[in-house]
Structures are given as structure tokens and as C-alpha cells.
Amino acid sequence: MTRPKHCSRPRKARLHLRAPLVVLGLLSFALAWDGSGILRLGLLCALLHESGHLLMFRWIWGHWPDLEISPFGLCLLLRGTAMEPHQECMLAAAGPLINLLACLAVLWLMQYTGCYRYAGYWFACTNLLVGGLNLLPLPGLDGQRILLSLFR
């Protein structure tokens, strides 16, 4: 006699909003005064960076992580997730890797088509800055997580 298997539904990701009025107020004020579009480009690169972490989390553990949006940015909530050092290293390196790949893709596309634009260079440079700054070994950044996981 076998036990009946219970089908478990995949857990849906939860989105936690911390101070939503402050986040929306700051974002709308900043975007209204962003005449050059640099803030929009920076936000796009930051979203690409975080999507790299999200996709790597999904690939490793098979479900979406919980997210928190606060006035300081977007954050993956990893509390209670057991990680081995190589998994933590892969998760931390995924964001800067996506930024590097986006930079290389835009530069290659401009080279291939022969259509060089300031917006393409701005996008490439902003991706390099976002990815590179996150690789610094400072507390709270991806570089510190990579460095600590390599020493474990």
C-alpha cells in the first residue's frame, strides 16, 4: 500500500512594500524632473541587475523569492533560505553578469549595425557602472557576498 502523494502548488512570490507612499512620491518627483533621461536609464539598469538575481534564484531553487520595495531600492528577501557557498556566489554574481552582458550586447549591436548613438553608449556605461559598483567588496553589495562565499 502506498501513501497518496499530495500535490503542492508552487509558492507564489510575495511583494512587500515598505513605505509605499514615500517610494511612489520620490519616484514620481525624480522622474518628473529627469529631463535628460539619465535616471530612467539608471533605473532600467538596476532592474536588469535585480532580474539577474531573480532568474538565478528561480533557476537554483525552483521558485520565486519574496521581494521588498523600499525607498532604498529593490531587495530579495533571502531569510530562511539555506545556501551553500557556491550557490551564494552564483546568486551574487548573476546581477553584475547581466549588466556586463547587456553592455556587451548593446556595444555589439551598435558595431554590427554601424548605428552609433549616445543613448547606446549611455546604456553601456550605466550598465558597467551598476555592475562594477556592485562588485566592490563593501557590506551589503554583491562583491562582499562573492568574497565571503569564496572563503567558506
PDB file of C-alpha atoms in Angstrom:
ATOM      1  CA  MET A   1       0.000   0.000   0.000  1.00  0.00           C
ATOM      2  CA  THR A   2       1.370   3.385  -0.949  1.00  0.00           C
ATOM      3  CA  ARG A   3       0.706   6.724   0.603  1.00  0.00           C
ATOM      4  CA  PRO A   4      -1.179   9.237  -1.501  1.00  0.00           C
ATOM      5  CA  LYS A   5       1.032  11.982  -2.807  1.00  0.00           C
ATOM      6  CA  HIS A   6      -0.087  15.483  -2.108  1.00  0.00           C
ATOM      7  CA  CYS A   7       0.336  17.844  -4.977  1.00  0.00           C
ATOM      8  CA  SER A   8       1.837  21.013  -3.706  1.00  0.00           C
ATOM      9  CA  ARG A   9       1.182  24.164  -5.602  1.00  0.00           C
ATOM     10  CA  PRO A  10       4.201  26.252  -6.445  1.00  0.00           C
ATOM     11  CA  ARG A  11       4.648  29.025  -3.935  1.00  0.00           C
ATOM     12  CA  LYS A  12       3.934  32.457  -5.361  1.00  0.00           C
ATOM     13  CA  ALA A  13       6.371  35.253  -4.749  1.00  0.00           C
ATOM     14  CA  ARG A  14       5.266  37.862  -2.289  1.00  0.00           C
ATOM     15  CA  LEU A  15       5.914  41.545  -2.797  1.00  0.00           C
ATOM     16  CA  HIS A  16       6.490  43.571   0.353  1.00  0.00           C
ATOM     17  CA  LEU A  17       6.113  47.323   0.091  1.00  0.00           C
ATOM     18  CA  ARG A  18       7.875  49.345   2.742  1.00  0.00           C
ATOM     19  CA  ALA A  19       6.627  52.953   2.868  1.00  0.00           C
ATOM     20  CA  PRO A  20       4.814  52.790  -0.496  1.00  0.00           C
ATOM     21  CA  LEU A  21       3.736  56.444  -0.464  1.00  0.00           C
ATOM     22  CA  VAL A  22       7.312  57.569   0.082  1.00  0.00           C
ATOM     23  CA  VAL A  23       8.570  55.282  -2.699  1.00  0.00           C
ATOM     24  CA  LEU A  24       5.953  56.451  -5.194  1.00  0.00           C
ATOM     25  CA  GLY A  25       6.358  60.093  -4.179  1.00  0.00           C
ATOM     26  CA  LEU A  26      10.140  60.067  -4.548  1.00  0.00           C
ATOM     27  CA  LEU A  27       9.980  58.134  -7.800  1.00  0.00           C
ATOM     28  CA  SER A  28       7.352  60.378  -9.387  1.00  0.00           C
ATOM     29  CA  PHE A  29       9.160  63.544  -8.260  1.00  0.00           C
ATOM     30  CA  ALA A  30      12.512  62.313  -9.574  1.00  0.00           C
ATOM     31  CA  LEU A  31      11.098  61.126 -12.895  1.00  0.00           C
ATOM     32  CA  ALA A  32       9.224  64.405 -13.385  1.00  0.00           C
ATOM     33  CA  TRP A  33      12.453  66.378 -13.048  1.00  0.00           C
ATOM     34  CA  ASP A  34      14.583  63.971 -15.110  1.00  0.00           C
ATOM     35  CA  GLY A  35      14.756  65.891 -18.352  1.00  0.00           C
ATOM     36  CA  SER A  36      17.884  64.145 -19.612  1.00  0.00           C
ATOM     37  CA  GLY A  37      16.611  60.595 -19.047  1.00  0.00           C
ATOM     38  CA  ILE A  38      19.646  59.516 -17.034  1.00  0.00           C
ATOM     39  CA  LEU A  39      17.525  58.455 -14.064  1.00  0.00           C
ATOM     40  CA  ARG A  40      15.308  56.351 -16.304  1.00  0.00           C
ATOM     41  CA  LEU A  41      18.380  54.687 -17.759  1.00  0.00           C
ATOM     42  CA  GLY A  42      19.810  54.050 -14.290  1.00  0.00           C
ATOM     43  CA  LEU A  43      16.534  52.522 -13.125  1.00  0.00           C
ATOM     44  CA  LEU A  44      16.442  50.284 -16.188  1.00  0.00           C
ATOM     45  CA  CYS A  45      19.983  49.070 -15.497  1.00  0.00           C
ATOM     46  CA  ALA A  46      19.133  48.478 -11.834  1.00  0.00           C
ATOM     47  CA  LEU A  47      16.070  46.461 -12.865  1.00  0.00           C
ATOM     48  CA  LEU A  48      18.219  44.407 -15.240  1.00  0.00           C
ATOM     49  CA  HIS A  49      20.662  43.806 -12.381  1.00  0.00           C
ATOM     50  CA  GLU A  50      17.948  42.629  -9.994  1.00  0.00           C
ATOM     51  CA  SER A  51      16.328  40.487 -12.695  1.00  0.00           C
ATOM     52  CA  GLY A  52      19.635  38.607 -12.955  1.00  0.00           C
ATOM     53  CA  HIS A  53      19.413  37.777  -9.253  1.00  0.00           C
ATOM     54  CA  LEU A  54      15.742  36.814  -9.605  1.00  0.00           C
ATOM     55  CA  LEU A  55      16.344  34.473 -12.536  1.00  0.00           C
ATOM     56  CA  MET A  56      19.312  32.818 -10.825  1.00  0.00           C
ATOM     57  CA  PHE A  57      17.258  32.304  -7.650  1.00  0.00           C
ATOM     58  CA  ARG A  58      14.483  30.759  -9.724  1.00  0.00           C
ATOM     59  CA  TRP A  59      16.963  28.514 -11.559  1.00  0.00           C
ATOM     60  CA  ILE A  60      18.650  27.268  -8.365  1.00  0.00           C
ATOM     61  CA  TRP A  61      15.647  26.788  -6.045  1.00  0.00           C
ATOM     62  CA  GLY A  62      12.768  26.408  -8.497  1.00  0.00           C
ATOM     63  CA  HIS A  63      10.514  29.121  -7.047  1.00  0.00           C
ATOM     64  CA  TRP A  64      10.429  32.896  -6.997  1.00  0.00           C
ATOM     65  CA  PRO A  65      11.840  34.737  -3.984  1.00  0.00           C
ATOM     66  CA  ASP A  66       9.997  37.303  -1.933  1.00  0.00           C
ATOM     67  CA  LEU A  67      10.764  40.888  -2.906  1.00  0.00           C
ATOM     68  CA  GLU A  68      10.802  44.075  -0.894  1.00  0.00           C
ATOM     69  CA  ILE A  69      10.492  47.522  -2.424  1.00  0.00           C
ATOM     70  CA  SER A  70      11.620  50.318  -0.133  1.00  0.00           C
ATOM     71  CA  PRO A  71      12.816  53.912  -0.587  1.00  0.00           C
ATOM     72  CA  PHE A  72      16.343  52.479  -0.802  1.00  0.00           C
ATOM     73  CA  GLY A  73      15.630  50.109  -3.696  1.00  0.00           C
ATOM     74  CA  LEU A  74      14.569  46.593  -4.589  1.00  0.00           C
ATOM     75  CA  CYS A  75      15.771  43.733  -2.402  1.00  0.00           C
ATOM     76  CA  LEU A  76      15.444  39.944  -2.474  1.00  0.00           C
ATOM     77  CA  LEU A  77      14.352  38.563   0.882  1.00  0.00           C
ATOM     78  CA  LEU A  78      16.534  35.510   1.483  1.00  0.00           C
ATOM     79  CA  ARG A  79      15.736  34.933   5.150  1.00  0.00           C
ATOM     80  CA  GLY A  80      15.496  31.248   5.905  1.00  0.00           C
ATOM     81  CA  THR A  81      16.952  30.138   2.565  1.00  0.00           C
ATOM     82  CA  ALA A  82      19.723  27.610   3.124  1.00  0.00           C
ATOM     83  CA  MET A  83      22.540  28.301   0.692  1.00  0.00           C
ATOM     84  CA  GLU A  84      25.761  26.516   0.012  1.00  0.00           C
ATOM     85  CA  PRO A  85      28.778  28.740  -0.727  1.00  0.00           C
ATOM     86  CA  HIS A  86      28.745  28.071  -4.472  1.00  0.00           C
ATOM     87  CA  GLN A  87      25.014  28.860  -4.656  1.00  0.00           C
ATOM     88  CA  GLU A  88      25.525  32.142  -2.821  1.00  0.00           C
ATOM     89  CA  CYS A  89      28.400  33.014  -5.150  1.00  0.00           C
ATOM     90  CA  MET A  90      26.278  32.241  -8.237  1.00  0.00           C
ATOM     91  CA  LEU A  91      23.350  34.252  -6.880  1.00  0.00           C
ATOM     92  CA  ALA A  92      25.516  37.268  -6.069  1.00  0.00           C
ATOM     93  CA  ALA A  93      27.379  37.185  -9.394  1.00  0.00           C
ATOM     94  CA  ALA A  94      24.210  36.929 -11.511  1.00  0.00           C
ATOM     95  CA  GLY A  95      23.311  40.630 -11.244  1.00  0.00           C
ATOM     96  CA  PRO A  96      26.679  42.041 -12.359  1.00  0.00           C
ATOM     97  CA  LEU A  97      26.865  39.369 -15.059  1.00  0.00           C
ATOM     98  CA  ILE A  98      23.555  40.522 -16.551  1.00  0.00           C
ATOM     99  CA  ASN A  99      24.823  44.123 -16.521  1.00  0.00           C
ATOM    100  CA  LEU A 100      28.012  43.075 -18.314  1.00  0.00           C
ATOM    101  CA  LEU A 101      26.085  41.038 -20.887  1.00  0.00           C
ATOM    102  CA  ALA A 102      23.680  43.940 -21.534  1.00  0.00           C
ATOM    103  CA  CYS A 103      26.631  46.283 -22.030  1.00  0.00           C
ATOM    104  CA  LEU A 104      28.341  43.904 -24.441  1.00  0.00           C
ATOM    105  CA  ALA A 105      25.094  43.262 -26.333  1.00  0.00           C
ATOM    106  CA  VAL A 106      24.473  46.975 -26.933  1.00  0.00           C
ATOM    107  CA  LEU A 107      28.072  47.628 -27.978  1.00  0.00           C
ATOM    108  CA  TRP A 108      27.990  44.632 -30.322  1.00  0.00           C
ATOM    109  CA  LEU A 109      24.653  45.762 -31.786  1.00  0.00           C
ATOM    110  CA  MET A 110      25.995  49.248 -32.459  1.00  0.00           C
ATOM    111  CA  GLN A 111      29.130  47.770 -34.067  1.00  0.00           C
ATOM    112  CA  TYR A 112      27.114  45.290 -36.150  1.00  0.00           C
ATOM    113  CA  THR A 113      24.585  47.822 -37.451  1.00  0.00           C
ATOM    114  CA  GLY A 114      27.013  50.720 -37.729  1.00  0.00           C
ATOM    115  CA  CYS A 115      24.469  52.888 -35.942  1.00  0.00           C
ATOM    116  CA  TYR A 116      26.289  54.598 -33.085  1.00  0.00           C
ATOM    117  CA  ARG A 117      24.104  56.586 -30.680  1.00  0.00           C
ATOM    118  CA  TYR A 118      24.733  58.455 -27.479  1.00  0.00           C
ATOM    119  CA  ALA A 119      21.873  56.540 -25.865  1.00  0.00           C
ATOM    120  CA  GLY A 120      23.637  53.254 -26.635  1.00  0.00           C
ATOM    121  CA  TYR A 121      26.868  54.452 -25.064  1.00  0.00           C
ATOM    122  CA  TRP A 122      24.985  55.827 -22.043  1.00  0.00           C
ATOM    123  CA  PHE A 123      23.238  52.478 -21.625  1.00  0.00           C
ATOM    124  CA  ALA A 124      26.503  50.542 -21.913  1.00  0.00           C
ATOM    125  CA  CYS A 125      28.344  52.827 -19.476  1.00  0.00           C
ATOM    126  CA  THR A 126      25.493  52.826 -16.964  1.00  0.00           C
ATOM    127  CA  ASN A 127      25.388  49.034 -17.025  1.00  0.00           C
ATOM    128  CA  LEU A 128      29.149  48.898 -16.435  1.00  0.00           C
ATOM    129  CA  LEU A 129      28.812  51.314 -13.523  1.00  0.00           C
ATOM    130  CA  VAL A 130      25.920  49.464 -11.887  1.00  0.00           C
ATOM    131  CA  GLY A 131      27.579  46.068 -12.300  1.00  0.00           C
ATOM    132  CA  GLY A 132      31.050  47.294 -11.362  1.00  0.00           C
ATOM    133  CA  LEU A 133      29.942  49.188  -8.262  1.00  0.00           C
ATOM    134  CA  ASN A 134      28.041  46.132  -7.054  1.00  0.00           C
ATOM    135  CA  LEU A 135      31.233  44.076  -7.328  1.00  0.00           C
ATOM    136  CA  LEU A 136      33.004  46.235  -4.743  1.00  0.00           C
ATOM    137  CA  PRO A 137      33.664  44.228  -1.551  1.00  0.00           C
ATOM    138  CA  LEU A 138      31.611  46.559   0.654  1.00  0.00           C
ATOM    139  CA  PRO A 139      28.945  45.465   3.155  1.00  0.00           C
ATOM    140  CA  GLY A 140      25.567  44.934   1.511  1.00  0.00           C
ATOM    141  CA  LEU A 141      26.930  44.701  -2.041  1.00  0.00           C
ATOM    142  CA  ASP A 142      27.359  41.653  -4.259  1.00  0.00           C
ATOM    143  CA  GLY A 143      31.152  41.833  -4.074  1.00  0.00           C
ATOM    144  CA  GLN A 144      31.144  41.175  -0.343  1.00  0.00           C
ATOM    145  CA  ARG A 145      28.831  38.169  -0.768  1.00  0.00           C
ATOM    146  CA  ILE A 146      31.052  36.735  -3.502  1.00  0.00           C
ATOM    147  CA  LEU A 147      34.202  37.284  -1.454  1.00  0.00           C
ATOM    148  CA  LEU A 148      32.727  35.719   1.692  1.00  0.00           C
ATOM    149  CA  SER A 149      31.349  32.728  -0.208  1.00  0.00           C
ATOM    150  CA  LEU A 150      34.774  32.087  -1.779  1.00  0.00           C
ATOM    151  CA  PHE A 151      36.400  31.954   1.671  1.00  0.00           C
ATOM    152  CA  ARG A 152      33.875  29.476   3.097  1.00  0.00           C
TER     153      ARG A 152
END
